PDB file of C-alpha atoms in Angstrom:
ATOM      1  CA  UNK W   1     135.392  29.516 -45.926  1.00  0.00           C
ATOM      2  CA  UNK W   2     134.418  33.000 -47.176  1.00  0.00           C
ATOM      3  CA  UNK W   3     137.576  34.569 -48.819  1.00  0.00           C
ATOM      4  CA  UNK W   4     137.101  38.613 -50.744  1.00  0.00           C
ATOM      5  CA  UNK W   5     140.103  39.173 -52.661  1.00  0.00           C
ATOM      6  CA  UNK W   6     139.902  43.284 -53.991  1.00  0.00           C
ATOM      7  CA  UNK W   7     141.916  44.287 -57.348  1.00  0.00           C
ATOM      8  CA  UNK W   8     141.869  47.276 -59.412  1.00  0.00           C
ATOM      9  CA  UNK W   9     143.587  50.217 -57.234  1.00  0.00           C
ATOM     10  CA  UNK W  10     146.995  51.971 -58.188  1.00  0.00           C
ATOM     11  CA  UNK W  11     148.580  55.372 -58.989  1.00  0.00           C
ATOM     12  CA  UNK W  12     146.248  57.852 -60.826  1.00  0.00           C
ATOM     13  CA  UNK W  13     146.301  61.700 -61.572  1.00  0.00           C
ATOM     14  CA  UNK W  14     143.535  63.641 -59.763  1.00  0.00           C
ATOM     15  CA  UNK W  15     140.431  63.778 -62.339  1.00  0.00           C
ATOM     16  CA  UNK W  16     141.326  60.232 -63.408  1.00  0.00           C
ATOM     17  CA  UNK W  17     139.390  57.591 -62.567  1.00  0.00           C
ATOM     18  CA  UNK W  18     139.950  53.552 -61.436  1.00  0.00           C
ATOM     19  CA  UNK W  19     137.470  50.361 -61.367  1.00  0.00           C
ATOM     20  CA  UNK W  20     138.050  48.412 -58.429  1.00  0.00           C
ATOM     21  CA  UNK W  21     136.933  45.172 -58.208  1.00  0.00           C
ATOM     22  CA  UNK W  22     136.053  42.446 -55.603  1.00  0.00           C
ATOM     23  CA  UNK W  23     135.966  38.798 -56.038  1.00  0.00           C
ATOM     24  CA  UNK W  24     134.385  35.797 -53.796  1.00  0.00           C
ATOM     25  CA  UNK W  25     134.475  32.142 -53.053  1.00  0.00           C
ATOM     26  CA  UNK W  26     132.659  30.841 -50.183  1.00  0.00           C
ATOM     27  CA  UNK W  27     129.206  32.832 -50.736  1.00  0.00           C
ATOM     28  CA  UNK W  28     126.884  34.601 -53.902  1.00  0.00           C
ATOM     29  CA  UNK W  29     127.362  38.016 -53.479  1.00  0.00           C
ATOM     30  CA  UNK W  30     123.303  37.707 -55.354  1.00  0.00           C
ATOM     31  CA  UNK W  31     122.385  36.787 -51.579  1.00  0.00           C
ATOM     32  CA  UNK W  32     123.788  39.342 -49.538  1.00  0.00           C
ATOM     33  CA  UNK W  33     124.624  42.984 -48.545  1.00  0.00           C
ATOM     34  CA  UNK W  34     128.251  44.185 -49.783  1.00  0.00           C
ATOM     35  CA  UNK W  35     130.012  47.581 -48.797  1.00  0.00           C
ATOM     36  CA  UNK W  36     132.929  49.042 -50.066  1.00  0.00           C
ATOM     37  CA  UNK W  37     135.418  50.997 -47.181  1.00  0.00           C
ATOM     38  CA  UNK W  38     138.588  52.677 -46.933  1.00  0.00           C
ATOM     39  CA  UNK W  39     141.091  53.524 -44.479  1.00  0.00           C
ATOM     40  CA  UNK W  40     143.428  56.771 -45.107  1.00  0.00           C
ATOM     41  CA  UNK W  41     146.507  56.300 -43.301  1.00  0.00           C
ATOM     42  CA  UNK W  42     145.993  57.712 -39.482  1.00  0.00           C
ATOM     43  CA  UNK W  43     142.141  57.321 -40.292  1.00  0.00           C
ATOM     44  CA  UNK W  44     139.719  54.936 -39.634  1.00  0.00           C
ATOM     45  CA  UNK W  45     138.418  52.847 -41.748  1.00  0.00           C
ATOM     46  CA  UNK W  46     135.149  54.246 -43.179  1.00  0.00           C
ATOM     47  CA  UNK W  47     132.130  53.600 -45.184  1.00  0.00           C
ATOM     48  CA  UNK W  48     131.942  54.361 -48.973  1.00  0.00           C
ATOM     49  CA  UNK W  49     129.296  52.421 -50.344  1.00  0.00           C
ATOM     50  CA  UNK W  50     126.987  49.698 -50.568  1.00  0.00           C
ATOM     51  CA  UNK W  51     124.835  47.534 -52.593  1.00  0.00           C
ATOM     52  CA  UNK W  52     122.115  45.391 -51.070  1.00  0.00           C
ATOM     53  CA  UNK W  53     121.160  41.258 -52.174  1.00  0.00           C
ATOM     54  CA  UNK W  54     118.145  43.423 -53.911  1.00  0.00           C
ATOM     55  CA  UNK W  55     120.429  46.056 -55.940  1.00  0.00           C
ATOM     56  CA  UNK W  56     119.537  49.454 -54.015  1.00  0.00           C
ATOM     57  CA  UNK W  57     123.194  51.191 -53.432  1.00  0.00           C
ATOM     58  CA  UNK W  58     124.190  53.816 -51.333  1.00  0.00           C
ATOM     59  CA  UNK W  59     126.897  56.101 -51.005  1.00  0.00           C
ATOM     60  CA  UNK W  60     128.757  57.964 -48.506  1.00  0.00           C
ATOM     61  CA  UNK W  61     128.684  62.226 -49.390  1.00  0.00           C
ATOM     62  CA  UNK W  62     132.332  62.005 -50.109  1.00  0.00           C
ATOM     63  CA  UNK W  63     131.913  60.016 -53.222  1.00  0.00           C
ATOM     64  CA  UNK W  64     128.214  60.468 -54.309  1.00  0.00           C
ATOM     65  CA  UNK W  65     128.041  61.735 -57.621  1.00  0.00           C
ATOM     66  CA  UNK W  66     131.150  60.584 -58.448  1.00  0.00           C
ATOM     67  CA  UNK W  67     131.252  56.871 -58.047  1.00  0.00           C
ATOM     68  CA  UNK W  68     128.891  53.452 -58.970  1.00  0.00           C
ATOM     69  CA  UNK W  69     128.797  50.517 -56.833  1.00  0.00           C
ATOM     70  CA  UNK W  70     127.712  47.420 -59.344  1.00  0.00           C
ATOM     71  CA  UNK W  71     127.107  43.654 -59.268  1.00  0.00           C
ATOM     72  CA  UNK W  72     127.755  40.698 -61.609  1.00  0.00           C
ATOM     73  CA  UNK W  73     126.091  37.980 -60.537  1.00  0.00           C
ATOM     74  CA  UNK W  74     127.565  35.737 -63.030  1.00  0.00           C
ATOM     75  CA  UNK W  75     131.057  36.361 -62.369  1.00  0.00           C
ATOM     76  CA  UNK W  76     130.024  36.909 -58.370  1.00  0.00           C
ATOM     77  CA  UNK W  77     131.877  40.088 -58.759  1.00  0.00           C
ATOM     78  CA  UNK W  78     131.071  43.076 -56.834  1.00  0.00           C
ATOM     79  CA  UNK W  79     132.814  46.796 -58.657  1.00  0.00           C
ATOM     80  CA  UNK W  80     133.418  50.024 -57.709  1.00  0.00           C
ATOM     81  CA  UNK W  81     133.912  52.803 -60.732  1.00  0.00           C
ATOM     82  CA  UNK W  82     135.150  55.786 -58.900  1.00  0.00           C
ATOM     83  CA  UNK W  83     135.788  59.066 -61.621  1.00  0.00           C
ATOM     84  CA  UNK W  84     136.881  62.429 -60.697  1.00  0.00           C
ATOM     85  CA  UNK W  85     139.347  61.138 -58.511  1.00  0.00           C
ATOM     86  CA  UNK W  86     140.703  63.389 -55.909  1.00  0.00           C
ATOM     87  CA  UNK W  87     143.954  63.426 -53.540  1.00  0.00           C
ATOM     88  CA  UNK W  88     141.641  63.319 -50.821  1.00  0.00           C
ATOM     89  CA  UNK W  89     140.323  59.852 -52.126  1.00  0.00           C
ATOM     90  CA  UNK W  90     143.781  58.543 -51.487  1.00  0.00           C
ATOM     91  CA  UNK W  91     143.599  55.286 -49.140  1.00  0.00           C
ATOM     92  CA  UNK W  92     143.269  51.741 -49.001  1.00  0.00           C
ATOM     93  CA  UNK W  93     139.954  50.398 -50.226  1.00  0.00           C
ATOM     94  CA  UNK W  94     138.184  46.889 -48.738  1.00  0.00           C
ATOM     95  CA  UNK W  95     135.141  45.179 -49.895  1.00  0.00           C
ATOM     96  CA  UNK W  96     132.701  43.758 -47.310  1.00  0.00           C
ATOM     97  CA  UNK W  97     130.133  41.565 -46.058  1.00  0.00           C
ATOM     98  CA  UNK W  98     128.671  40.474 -43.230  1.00  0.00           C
ATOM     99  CA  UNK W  99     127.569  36.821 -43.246  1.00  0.00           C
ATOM    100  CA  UNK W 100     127.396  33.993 -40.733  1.00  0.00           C
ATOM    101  CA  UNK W 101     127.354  36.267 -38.385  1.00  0.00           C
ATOM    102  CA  UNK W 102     130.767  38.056 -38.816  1.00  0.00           C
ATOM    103  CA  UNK W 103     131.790  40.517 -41.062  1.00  0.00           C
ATOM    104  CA  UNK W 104     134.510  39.766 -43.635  1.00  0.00           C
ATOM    105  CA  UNK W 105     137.103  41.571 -45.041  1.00  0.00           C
ATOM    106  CA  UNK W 106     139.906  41.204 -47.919  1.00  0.00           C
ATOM    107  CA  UNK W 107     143.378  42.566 -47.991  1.00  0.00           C
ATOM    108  CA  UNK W 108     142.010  45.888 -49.481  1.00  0.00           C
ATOM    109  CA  UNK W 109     143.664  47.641 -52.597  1.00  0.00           C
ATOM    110  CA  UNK W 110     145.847  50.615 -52.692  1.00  0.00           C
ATOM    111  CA  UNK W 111     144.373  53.922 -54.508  1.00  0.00           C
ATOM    112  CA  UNK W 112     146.861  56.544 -54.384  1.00  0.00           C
ATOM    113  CA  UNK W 113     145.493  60.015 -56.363  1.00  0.00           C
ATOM    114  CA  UNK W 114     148.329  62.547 -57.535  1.00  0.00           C
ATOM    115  CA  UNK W 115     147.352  66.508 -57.099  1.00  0.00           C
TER     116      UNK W 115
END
């Protein structure tokens, strides 16, 4: 049973900056693909970032420059720093990854970002 539990989000000022984190049992996050999304209310959910089973990461233009995607393979912990925050960032955030051919989801985390 693959279970991603996310942590981290909250109530910041715009400039501030939060670490999200996202934890799993059931696979190694070492040995696969996992993305971070978010989903603005009346939005769909959409693509932020990724880091691949090899370590390249990737980032969607809305955060690039402004946000780090990292692995800890001990912990099987996947992060997301985001700094700079803006109101615009506002949403809920979800780690992924697609494994036995299905994608998986948690429960996501709130960010909320204050003008």
């Amino acid at each position: 049973q693959v279970q991603l539990v996310e942590s981290g989000g909250g109530l910041v000022q715009a400039g501030g900056s939060l670490r999200l984190s996202c934890a799993a049992s059931g696979i190694m996050f070492s040995n696969n693909a996992v993305g971070w999304y978010r989903q603005a209310p009346g939005n769909e959910r959409e693509w932020v970032a990724i880091i691949t089973s090899g370590g390249n990461r990737n980032y969607a233009d809305s955060v690039k420059g402004r946000s780090t995607i990292s692995r800890d393979n001990a912990s099987n912990m996947v992060y997301l720093q985001m700094n700079s925050l803006k109101p615009e960032d506002t949403a809920v955030y979800y780690c992924n990854v697609y494994v036995y051919s299905r994608n998986y989801w948690g429960q996501g985390t709130q960010v909320t970002v204050s003008s």
